Short mmCIF file of C-alpha atoms in Angstrom, two decimals:
data_model
loop_
_atom_site.label_atom_id
_atom_site.label_comp_id
_atom_site.label_asym_id
_atom_site.label_seq_id
_atom_site.Cartn_x
_atom_site.Cartn_y
_atom_site.Cartn_z
CA MET Q 254 -130.40 1.85 -88.30
CA ASP Q 255 -131.24 2.79 -84.79
CA SER Q 256 -134.14 5.59 -85.19
CA HIS Q 257 -134.14 8.49 -82.89
CA ASP Q 258 -137.01 9.68 -80.61
CA LEU Q 259 -136.27 13.19 -80.59
CA ASP Q 260 -138.25 13.49 -77.53
CA LEU Q 261 -135.94 11.04 -75.53
CA ASP Q 262 -132.93 13.08 -77.19
CA HIS Q 263 -134.04 15.77 -75.10
CA ASP Q 264 -134.50 14.36 -71.98
CA SER Q 265 -131.09 15.00 -70.98
CA VAL Q 266 -129.89 18.89 -71.05
CA TYR Q 267 -126.27 17.61 -71.67
CA ASP Q 268 -127.02 15.75 -74.97
CA GLY Q 269 -126.78 18.55 -77.41
CA LEU Q 270 -123.47 19.53 -75.54
CA LEU Q 271 -122.15 16.19 -75.75
CA GLY Q 272 -121.77 16.10 -79.51
CA GLY Q 273 -119.58 13.29 -80.80
CA ASP Q 274 -117.35 12.43 -77.63
CA ALA Q 275 -118.80 12.39 -74.17
CA SER Q 276 -115.32 12.91 -72.68
CA GLN Q 277 -114.90 16.11 -73.69
CA TRP Q 278 -118.11 17.62 -73.01
CA ALA Q 279 -116.11 20.89 -71.63
CA PHE Q 280 -115.58 22.27 -75.13
CA GLY Q 281 -118.45 23.09 -76.76
CA THR Q 282 -121.37 21.58 -78.52
CA ASP Q 283 -120.03 19.81 -81.22
CA PHE Q 284 -121.51 22.78 -83.37
CA GLU Q 285 -117.77 23.02 -83.92
CA ASP Q 286 -117.57 25.99 -86.35
CA PRO Q 287 -120.40 28.94 -85.75
CA LEU Q 288 -119.29 30.03 -89.24
CA ALA Q 289 -120.55 26.48 -90.75
CA GLY Q 290 -121.11 26.66 -94.40
CA VAL Q 291 -120.64 30.56 -94.47
CA ASP Q 292 -118.10 31.54 -97.43
CA THR Q 293 -115.28 33.40 -95.22
CA THR Q 294 -113.14 34.30 -98.30
CA ILE Q 295 -111.28 37.59 -97.68
CA PRO Q 296 -112.57 39.84 -100.33
CA ALA Q 297 -110.31 41.89 -102.43
CA GLY Q 298 -108.56 44.86 -100.61
CA VAL Q 299 -109.15 43.66 -97.68
CA ASP Q 300 -106.07 42.61 -95.33
CA GLY Q 301 -106.89 39.43 -93.61
CA ALA Q 302 -104.39 40.36 -90.81
CA VAL Q 303 -106.17 43.94 -90.03
CA LEU Q 304 -109.49 42.07 -90.54
CA ALA Q 305 -108.85 39.41 -87.63
CA ALA Q 306 -107.60 42.19 -85.39
CA TYR Q 307 -110.63 44.56 -85.93
CA CYS Q 308 -112.94 41.35 -85.21
CA LEU Q 309 -110.98 40.76 -82.03
CA MET Q 310 -111.50 44.17 -80.70
CA LEU Q 311 -115.48 43.80 -81.40
CA GLY Q 312 -115.74 40.21 -79.98
CA ASP Q 313 -113.60 40.78 -77.35
CA ASP Q 314 -115.78 43.97 -76.20
CA ALA Q 315 -118.78 41.68 -76.54
CA LEU Q 316 -117.02 38.47 -74.65
CA VAL Q 317 -115.84 40.54 -71.85
CA TYR Q 318 -118.96 42.65 -71.35
CA ALA Q 319 -120.97 39.66 -71.77
CA HIS Q 320 -118.95 38.04 -68.83
CA ARG Q 321 -119.35 41.08 -66.80
CA LEU Q 322 -122.92 41.27 -67.36
CA SER Q 323 -123.33 37.65 -66.32
CA GLU Q 324 -122.30 38.23 -63.02
CA TRP Q 325 -125.68 39.78 -62.47
CA THR Q 326 -127.40 36.21 -62.33
CA SER Q 327 -129.14 35.69 -59.26
CA ASN Q 328 -127.88 38.79 -58.11
CA ALA Q 329 -130.28 41.44 -59.92
CA PRO Q 330 -132.34 43.37 -57.87
CA ASP Q 331 -135.75 41.09 -59.18
CA LEU Q 332 -136.14 38.47 -61.29
CA GLU Q 333 -136.90 40.05 -64.23
CA ASP Q 334 -133.82 42.06 -64.74
CA ASP Q 335 -132.07 39.28 -63.64
CA ILE Q 336 -133.26 37.59 -66.57
CA ALA Q 337 -133.06 40.62 -68.68
CA LEU Q 338 -129.27 41.34 -67.97
CA ALA Q 339 -128.69 37.43 -68.38
CA ASN Q 340 -130.28 37.66 -71.95
CA ILE Q 341 -128.27 40.62 -73.02
CA SER Q 342 -125.15 38.90 -71.81
CA LEU Q 343 -126.20 35.68 -73.90
CA ASP Q 344 -126.96 37.81 -77.09
CA LEU Q 345 -123.40 39.60 -76.69
CA LEU Q 346 -122.10 35.79 -76.24
CA GLY Q 347 -123.42 34.89 -79.37
CA GLN Q 348 -122.01 37.86 -81.08
CA ALA Q 349 -118.57 37.35 -79.59
CA ARG Q 350 -118.62 33.81 -80.78
CA LEU Q 351 -119.14 34.73 -84.06
CA LEU Q 352 -116.87 37.56 -84.22
CA LEU Q 353 -114.10 35.46 -82.57
CA ALA Q 354 -114.67 32.88 -85.33
CA ARG Q 355 -114.71 35.41 -87.85
CA ALA Q 356 -111.00 36.52 -87.20
CA ALA Q 357 -109.46 33.13 -86.65
CA ALA Q 358 -111.06 32.09 -90.01
CA ALA Q 359 -109.30 35.70 -91.43
CA ASP Q 360 -105.89 35.09 -89.72
CA PRO Q 361 -105.15 31.49 -88.15
CA SER Q 362 -102.27 32.93 -86.59
CA VAL Q 363 -104.17 34.81 -84.05
CA VAL Q 364 -105.29 31.38 -82.30
CA PRO Q 365 -103.61 30.35 -79.58
CA VAL Q 366 -101.57 27.23 -80.35
CA LEU Q 367 -102.87 24.12 -78.03
CA PRO Q 368 -101.22 20.81 -77.45
CA ASP Q 369 -102.28 17.92 -79.94
CA GLY Q 370 -105.45 16.47 -79.48
CA SER Q 371 -106.90 19.52 -77.57
CA PRO Q 372 -111.00 19.55 -79.22
CA VAL Q 373 -110.89 23.52 -78.42
CA PRO Q 374 -112.19 25.13 -81.42
CA PRO Q 375 -110.83 28.35 -82.29
CA GLU Q 376 -113.28 30.82 -81.02
CA ASP Q 377 -112.76 28.94 -77.48
CA ALA Q 378 -108.89 28.69 -77.94
CA LEU Q 379 -109.22 33.08 -78.49
CA ALA Q 380 -111.62 32.97 -75.58
CA PHE Q 381 -110.00 31.03 -72.85
CA PHE Q 382 -106.04 30.85 -74.00
CA ARG Q 383 -105.23 34.05 -74.63
CA ASP Q 384 -103.10 36.48 -71.89
CA GLU Q 385 -104.31 39.71 -70.83
CA SER Q 386 -102.41 41.91 -73.10
CA ALA Q 387 -103.54 39.83 -76.55
CA PHE Q 388 -107.30 40.90 -75.27
CA ARG Q 389 -108.53 44.09 -77.73
CA ASN Q 390 -111.60 45.12 -75.58
CA VAL Q 391 -112.05 48.54 -74.25
CA ARG Q 392 -111.16 49.12 -70.55
CA TYR Q 393 -114.96 50.32 -70.21
CA VAL Q 394 -116.45 46.70 -70.55
CA GLU Q 395 -113.96 45.45 -68.15
CA ALA Q 396 -114.79 47.42 -65.11
CA PRO Q 397 -116.49 45.73 -61.78
CA ASN Q 398 -120.54 45.99 -62.20
CA GLY Q 399 -120.72 48.10 -59.22
CA ASP Q 400 -124.36 49.05 -58.26
CA PHE Q 401 -127.60 48.66 -60.33
CA GLY Q 402 -127.31 52.60 -60.96
CA VAL Q 403 -123.28 51.87 -63.00
CA THR Q 404 -124.77 49.02 -64.32
CA ILE Q 405 -127.80 50.91 -66.25
CA ALA Q 406 -125.51 53.99 -67.07
CA ARG Q 407 -122.36 51.64 -68.43
CA LEU Q 408 -125.29 49.67 -70.50
CA LEU Q 409 -126.84 52.80 -72.11
CA LEU Q 410 -123.52 54.58 -73.50
CA PHE Q 411 -122.35 50.98 -74.48
CA SER Q 412 -125.25 49.63 -76.26
CA THR Q 413 -126.07 53.23 -77.84
CA HIS Q 414 -122.45 52.78 -79.03
CA ARG Q 415 -122.36 49.55 -80.14
CA LEU Q 416 -126.05 49.66 -82.08
CA ALA Q 417 -124.53 52.62 -84.11
CA LEU Q 418 -121.45 50.92 -84.98
CA LEU Q 419 -122.98 47.83 -86.47
CA GLN Q 420 -125.75 49.54 -88.14
CA ARG Q 421 -122.76 50.90 -90.05
CA LEU Q 422 -120.92 47.88 -90.08
CA ALA Q 423 -124.09 45.92 -91.53
CA ALA Q 424 -123.06 47.69 -94.84
CA SER Q 425 -119.26 46.33 -94.59
CA VAL Q 426 -117.06 45.03 -97.17
CA ASP Q 427 -117.14 42.02 -95.54
CA PRO Q 428 -120.15 40.18 -96.12
CA VAL Q 429 -119.44 37.94 -93.26
CA LEU Q 430 -119.09 40.85 -90.78
CA ALA Q 431 -121.74 42.54 -92.62
CA ALA Q 432 -124.15 39.78 -91.52
CA ILE Q 433 -122.76 39.24 -88.08
CA ALA Q 434 -123.51 43.12 -87.48
CA ALA Q 435 -127.14 43.20 -89.08
CA LYS Q 436 -128.11 40.67 -86.49
CA GLY Q 437 -126.42 42.47 -83.69
CA VAL Q 438 -128.73 45.28 -84.78
CA LYS Q 439 -131.78 43.55 -83.60
CA GLU Q 440 -130.49 42.44 -80.15
CA VAL Q 441 -128.82 45.41 -79.20
CA THR Q 442 -131.68 47.55 -80.11
CA TYR Q 443 -133.06 45.91 -77.49
CA HIS Q 444 -130.45 45.97 -75.18
CA ARG Q 445 -130.49 49.82 -75.59
CA ASP Q 446 -134.00 50.32 -74.92
CA TYR Q 447 -133.87 48.25 -71.57
CA ALA Q 448 -131.04 50.45 -70.33
CA GLY Q 449 -132.72 54.02 -71.50
CA ARG Q 450 -135.79 52.67 -70.02
CA TRP Q 451 -134.48 51.96 -66.52
CA PHE Q 452 -132.29 54.93 -66.82
CA VAL Q 453 -135.14 57.13 -66.87
CA THR Q 454 -137.06 55.35 -64.15
CA LEU Q 455 -134.29 55.29 -62.09
CA ALA Q 456 -133.94 59.28 -62.45
CA ARG Q 457 -137.39 59.86 -62.02
CA GLY Q 458 -137.55 57.14 -59.00
CA THR Q 459 -137.09 57.73 -55.73
CA GLU Q 460 -134.07 60.36 -54.21
CA GLU Q 461 -131.81 57.35 -53.58
CA SER Q 462 -132.67 55.64 -57.02
CA ARG Q 463 -131.68 59.10 -58.38
CA ARG Q 464 -128.49 59.57 -56.29
CA ARG Q 465 -127.26 55.91 -57.31
CA LEU Q 466 -127.93 56.89 -61.16
CA VAL Q 467 -126.13 60.09 -60.95
CA ALA Q 468 -123.21 58.50 -59.51
CA GLY Q 469 -123.20 55.82 -61.66
CA LEU Q 470 -123.00 58.20 -64.60
CA ALA Q 471 -120.18 59.81 -63.28
CA THR Q 472 -118.53 56.83 -62.69
CA VAL Q 473 -118.42 55.39 -66.09
CA TRP Q 474 -118.68 58.82 -68.20
CA PRO Q 475 -115.02 59.29 -68.33
CA MET Q 476 -114.21 55.96 -69.06
CA TYR Q 477 -116.42 56.16 -71.63
CA ALA Q 478 -114.12 58.28 -74.35
CA GLU Q 479 -112.08 55.33 -74.62
CA LEU Q 480 -114.77 53.97 -77.05
CA THR Q 481 -114.43 56.78 -79.34
CA ARG Q 482 -110.98 56.68 -79.85
CA CYS Q 483 -109.59 55.31 -83.15
CA SER Q 484 -106.83 52.58 -82.85
CA ASP Q 485 -104.51 52.07 -86.01
CA VAL Q 486 -105.97 48.84 -86.40
CA GLU Q 487 -109.57 50.64 -86.61
CA ALA Q 488 -108.11 53.42 -89.18
CA ARG Q 489 -106.90 50.61 -91.23
CA ALA Q 490 -110.23 49.19 -91.13
CA ALA Q 491 -111.95 52.28 -92.00
CA GLU Q 492 -109.83 52.96 -95.05
CA GLN Q 493 -110.28 49.36 -96.29
CA ALA Q 494 -114.24 49.95 -95.64
CA PHE Q 495 -114.89 46.78 -93.88
CA GLY Q 496 -114.62 48.68 -90.63
CA VAL Q 497 -115.77 52.06 -89.14
CA ASP Q 498 -113.73 54.41 -87.05
CA PRO Q 499 -115.50 54.88 -83.97
CA ALA Q 500 -115.05 58.54 -83.59
CA THR Q 501 -117.55 58.71 -86.44
CA VAL Q 502 -120.32 57.56 -84.57
CA GLY Q 503 -119.62 59.97 -81.72
CA ASP Q 504 -122.20 62.90 -82.85
CA GLU Q 505 -125.07 60.22 -83.34
CA VAL Q 506 -124.41 58.15 -80.01
CA ASP Q 507 -123.93 61.76 -78.17
CA ALA Q 508 -127.51 62.78 -79.62
CA VAL Q 509 -129.04 59.82 -78.36
CA VAL Q 510 -127.68 60.08 -75.21
CA GLU Q 511 -128.57 63.55 -74.89
CA HIS Q 512 -132.20 62.68 -75.51
CA VAL Q 513 -132.44 60.09 -72.41
CA LEU Q 514 -130.66 62.54 -70.04
CA ALA Q 515 -133.18 65.25 -71.08
CA THR Q 516 -136.15 63.00 -70.84
CA ALA Q 517 -134.50 62.04 -67.51
CA GLY Q 518 -133.72 65.30 -66.28
CA ILE Q 519 -130.42 64.46 -65.58
CA GLU Q 520 -127.31 67.13 -66.15
CA ARG Q 521 -124.18 65.90 -68.53
CA PRO Q 522 -121.83 65.03 -66.29
CA ASP Q 523 -118.91 67.65 -66.25
CA VAL Q 524 -115.89 65.47 -65.47
CA PRO Q 525 -112.57 65.09 -67.80
CA ALA Q 526 -112.11 61.59 -70.08
CA SER Q 527 -109.87 59.23 -68.17
CA GLY Q 528 -106.67 58.24 -69.90
CA THR Q 529 -105.61 59.22 -73.64
CA GLY Q 530 -105.18 57.34 -76.30
CA PRO Q 531 -106.18 53.53 -76.83
CA LEU Q 532 -105.84 51.47 -73.78
CA GLY Q 533 -107.79 48.47 -74.10
CA ARG Q 534 -107.33 48.14 -77.87
CA THR Q 535 -103.34 47.97 -77.66
CA GLY Q 536 -103.66 45.38 -74.70
CA ARG Q 537 -103.09 47.77 -71.89
CA HIS Q 538 -106.00 47.02 -69.33
CA SER Q 539 -106.84 47.70 -65.87
CA GLU Q 540 -106.44 45.73 -62.66
CA ALA Q 541 -109.76 44.48 -63.02
CA MET Q 542 -109.05 42.63 -66.00
CA GLY Q 543 -106.62 40.10 -64.60
CA ARG Q 544 -109.30 39.14 -62.15
CA LEU Q 545 -111.92 39.06 -64.74
CA LEU Q 546 -109.84 36.40 -67.11
CA ALA Q 547 -108.92 33.86 -64.20
CA GLU Q 548 -112.61 33.54 -63.16
CA MET Q 549 -113.48 33.16 -67.01
CA GLN Q 550 -110.57 31.12 -68.07
CA VAL Q 551 -109.71 28.99 -64.91
CA VAL Q 552 -111.45 25.85 -65.90
CA ALA Q 553 -110.55 25.72 -69.81
CA ARG Q 554 -106.63 26.32 -68.98
CA ALA Q 555 -106.94 23.49 -66.21
CA HIS Q 556 -108.00 21.17 -68.80
CA PRO Q 557 -106.61 22.20 -72.26
CA LEU Q 558 -107.75 18.73 -73.67
CA GLY Q 559 -111.29 18.97 -72.45
CA LYS Q 560 -110.95 15.64 -70.27
CA TRP Q 561 -110.45 14.59 -66.70
CA MET S 114 -138.53 14.82 -93.14
CA ALA S 115 -136.34 18.13 -92.04
CA ALA S 116 -139.63 19.84 -92.07
CA THR S 117 -140.97 17.59 -89.14
CA VAL S 118 -138.12 18.69 -86.94
CA THR S 119 -139.31 21.03 -84.00
CA ASP S 120 -138.02 23.77 -81.86
CA PRO S 121 -136.59 22.37 -78.77
CA GLU S 122 -137.65 25.35 -77.15
CA MET S 123 -141.18 25.98 -78.43
CA PRO S 124 -141.99 22.29 -79.82
CA MET S 125 -145.33 23.22 -80.80
CA LEU S 126 -143.50 24.76 -83.86
CA THR S 127 -141.48 23.02 -86.46
CA LEU S 128 -138.16 24.75 -87.74
CA VAL S 129 -140.43 25.34 -90.94
CA ASP S 130 -143.17 27.12 -88.45
CA LEU S 131 -140.34 29.23 -87.10
CA GLY S 132 -139.07 30.23 -90.89
CA VAL S 133 -135.52 28.77 -89.51
CA LEU S 134 -135.12 26.11 -91.85
CA ARG S 135 -134.00 28.03 -95.12
CA ASP S 136 -132.91 25.37 -97.44
CA VAL S 137 -132.79 21.47 -98.29
CA ASP S 138 -130.58 20.12 -101.20
CA GLU S 139 -130.56 16.86 -101.94
CA SER S 140 -128.49 14.69 -104.49
CA GLY S 141 -128.96 10.80 -103.82
CA ASP S 142 -128.24 9.68 -100.10
CA ARG S 143 -126.65 13.17 -99.24
CA VAL S 144 -128.47 16.05 -98.26
CA THR S 145 -127.60 19.48 -97.30
CA VAL S 146 -130.04 21.60 -94.77
CA THR S 147 -129.43 25.23 -94.24
CA ILE S 148 -130.99 26.96 -91.06
CA THR S 149 -130.40 30.41 -89.95
CA PRO S 150 -129.76 31.46 -86.20
CA THR S 151 -132.85 33.05 -84.58
CA TYR S 152 -130.48 35.23 -82.04
CA SER S 153 -126.68 34.94 -81.94
CA GLY S 154 -126.40 33.49 -78.71
CA CYS S 155 -129.29 31.20 -79.01
CA PRO S 156 -128.55 27.72 -77.48
CA ALA S 157 -131.35 26.09 -79.47
CA MET S 158 -129.04 25.82 -82.55
CA ALA S 159 -126.99 23.39 -81.35
CA THR S 160 -130.04 20.80 -80.41
CA MET S 161 -131.87 21.76 -83.88
CA ARG S 162 -128.60 20.87 -85.71
CA ASP S 163 -128.53 17.55 -84.18
CA ASP S 164 -132.08 16.75 -84.24
CA LEU S 165 -132.16 17.35 -88.12
CA VAL S 166 -129.36 15.27 -88.66
CA HIS S 167 -130.96 12.38 -86.57
CA ALA S 168 -134.33 12.81 -88.07
CA LEU S 169 -132.59 12.94 -91.78
CA GLN S 170 -130.51 9.98 -90.75
CA ASP S 171 -133.42 7.95 -89.45
CA ALA S 172 -135.01 8.65 -92.94
CA GLY S 173 -131.97 6.87 -94.76
CA TYR S 174 -129.86 9.71 -95.62
CA ASP S 175 -126.04 8.48 -95.25
CA GLU S 176 -124.66 12.03 -95.24
CA VAL S 177 -126.29 14.67 -93.80
CA ASP S 178 -124.60 18.32 -93.87
CA VAL S 179 -126.15 21.24 -91.82
CA LYS S 180 -125.22 24.65 -92.64
CA VAL S 181 -125.67 27.87 -91.11
CA SER S 182 -126.82 31.32 -93.06
CA LEU S 183 -126.25 34.06 -91.30
CA SER S 184 -127.94 36.72 -94.00
CA PRO S 185 -130.41 37.77 -94.43
CA ALA S 186 -130.89 37.78 -90.16
CA TRP S 187 -133.78 35.89 -88.96
CA SER S 188 -136.89 37.83 -88.83
CA SER S 189 -139.77 36.99 -86.52
CA ASP S 190 -141.70 38.17 -89.57
CA TRP S 191 -140.82 34.53 -91.04
CA ILE S 192 -142.85 32.82 -88.57
CA THR S 193 -145.85 31.10 -90.75
CA GLU S 194 -149.25 31.53 -90.26
CA HIS S 195 -149.55 28.13 -89.48
CA GLY S 196 -146.62 28.61 -86.77
CA ARG S 197 -148.56 31.58 -85.44
CA ASP S 198 -151.76 29.63 -85.18
CA ARG S 199 -149.64 26.86 -83.23
CA LEU S 200 -148.45 29.55 -80.71
CA ARG S 201 -151.87 31.05 -80.22
CA ALA S 202 -153.10 27.58 -79.75
CA HIS S 203 -150.60 26.93 -76.92
CA GLY S 204 -150.96 29.83 -74.97
CA LEU S 205 -148.33 32.38 -76.29
CA SER S 206 -148.72 35.44 -77.95
CA ALA S 207 -147.60 35.53 -81.59
CA PRO S 208 -145.36 38.52 -82.88
CA GLY S 209 -146.55 41.76 -84.56
CA PRO S 210 -144.75 43.05 -87.86
CA ALA S 211 -141.23 43.30 -87.34
CA PRO S 212 -139.74 46.92 -87.14
CA THR S 213 -137.92 48.52 -90.65
CA GLY S 214 -136.35 51.43 -91.46
CA PRO S 215 -134.46 53.86 -88.88
CA ILE S 216 -134.15 52.82 -85.24
CA PRO S 217 -135.89 54.94 -82.56
CA LEU S 218 -135.05 54.96 -78.94
CA THR S 219 -138.17 54.00 -76.84
CA LEU S 220 -137.89 55.35 -73.64
CA ALA S 221 -141.69 54.50 -72.86
CA PRO S 222 -142.94 50.99 -72.18
CA VAL S 223 -143.32 49.23 -75.53
CA ARG S 224 -147.07 49.43 -76.45
CA ARG S 225 -148.09 46.43 -78.02
CA ALA S 226 -151.65 45.71 -79.42
CA ILE S 227 -151.71 42.07 -78.43
CA ASP S 228 -154.47 40.09 -77.17
CA CYS S 229 -154.46 37.50 -74.18
CA PRO S 230 -154.17 34.12 -75.59
CA ARG S 231 -156.09 32.61 -73.07
CA CYS S 232 -159.07 34.73 -72.84
CA GLY S 233 -158.72 37.07 -75.50
CA SER S 234 -158.52 40.10 -73.25
CA ALA S 235 -156.74 43.60 -75.05
CA ASP S 236 -156.07 44.61 -71.68
CA VAL S 237 -152.72 43.11 -70.88
CA ARG S 238 -149.46 44.36 -69.54
CA LEU S 239 -145.83 43.95 -69.86
CA THR S 240 -143.87 42.66 -67.19
CA SER S 241 -140.48 42.11 -68.89
CA GLU S 242 -139.06 42.54 -72.44
CA PHE S 243 -136.95 39.83 -71.78
CA GLY S 244 -138.26 36.25 -70.69
CA PRO S 245 -137.23 32.51 -70.58
CA THR S 246 -135.49 32.33 -73.73
CA ALA S 247 -134.00 35.11 -75.77
CA CYS S 248 -137.02 35.39 -78.55
CA LYS S 249 -139.89 36.36 -76.07
CA ALA S 250 -140.99 38.99 -73.56
CA MET S 251 -143.40 38.39 -70.53
CA TYR S 252 -147.11 39.46 -70.22
CA GLN S 253 -149.79 39.53 -67.91
CA CYS S 254 -153.17 39.42 -68.67
CA SER S 255 -155.23 41.86 -66.61
CA THR S 256 -158.39 40.38 -66.76
CA CYS S 257 -157.86 36.69 -66.19
CA LEU S 258 -154.77 37.33 -64.73
CA GLU S 259 -152.60 34.85 -66.27
CA PRO S 260 -149.34 35.55 -67.35
CA PHE S 261 -148.38 34.56 -70.77
CA GLU S 262 -145.21 34.85 -73.33
CA HIS S 263 -144.92 36.77 -76.35
CA VAL S 264 -142.56 36.02 -79.15
CA LYS S 265 -140.97 39.32 -79.96
CA GLU S 266 -140.57 41.40 -83.05
CA ILE S 267 -136.99 41.23 -84.27
#
């Protein structure tokens, strides 16, 4: 038997991607299932279809926001923030991968059907081969990045909300979702601290940085309300004790945001919430979503068999 | 054999040093290895999996299964004492105790009681909470002026 020199194995950055079949490198790391070896049995009292729909919501929030944040790569104000935003994006992408895989395991019918012989694993099929109306992320995460002030304001509200959700989901009756959430808590804690610190820094910085932050907060504030509206799926997920009604974390999020605003010396924006009822959660997205998906999906869709 | 495989990003550490290798179950020429991801999006996981498969095949196992365990989530507390010594010997700063209990919002820069791994000075400053890999923060020593990486507490 040939023996492997692990140092030589690492000589090419593509080796880890190639896996078994070098002709199909576009899809994956050959680590086919991020939930390999995890018991994905659906717990008693949980409806697999609702569990899948709920995991798509949490997973799509992470996936779409990860894509948006990745647009900062090579464009951030300085190298440290370039790397920070890319790392936050990577953490969210990892959460998305696990959540989409959980959705596919709970209800395989949510996964788009691909041509025979396609090597695309379920979580990639969900990410790259669903149409806009099948995505369940909130509109809040699909909106364009804007400047750094908008980005920091958006990240503060998003990560505060997601951290509160994940903390509760760590007690989900679905052990897989509970484990994904518990892991995510550690990551999102760093995201919230990053956003909170920059929020205070920009607020207390120059007139220009403060002006941009205030404008950024006014931009994202009306959209934030959507995160706290409970869709039918989330209500059923909460009833079945594997999910959380997002409205119930509102006060907790508000207390954290109030603390940041007070520290920063910034007034709570006096602007009404935009839209009513669940928007993105029912597949009704904004204009920005189509463009985002076009960029994210174009290569995968052109090559559904992963070879060219 | 599985214990000799190293982390592709921090090759001074074995998967045991890092606390990623959770279980090895051997039966005849079949072996099942359980690992846990450090961060959800850590791209090193695929390489670790491939390296484990290669190392164990080289050791004569015909069938090698690598399973992922998500719970409990990895903690930097699982880096062994030997692993911490290895980090320091290679110019990296080892993590302090991972936080437990309620999660406070930290608006001031994080203060960690750490020393420069090169000159030992405690006069160091955080340059970024995010570094070249998901698990590291960036520091600079104010005494010897060298930048260094600190493995974060999670």
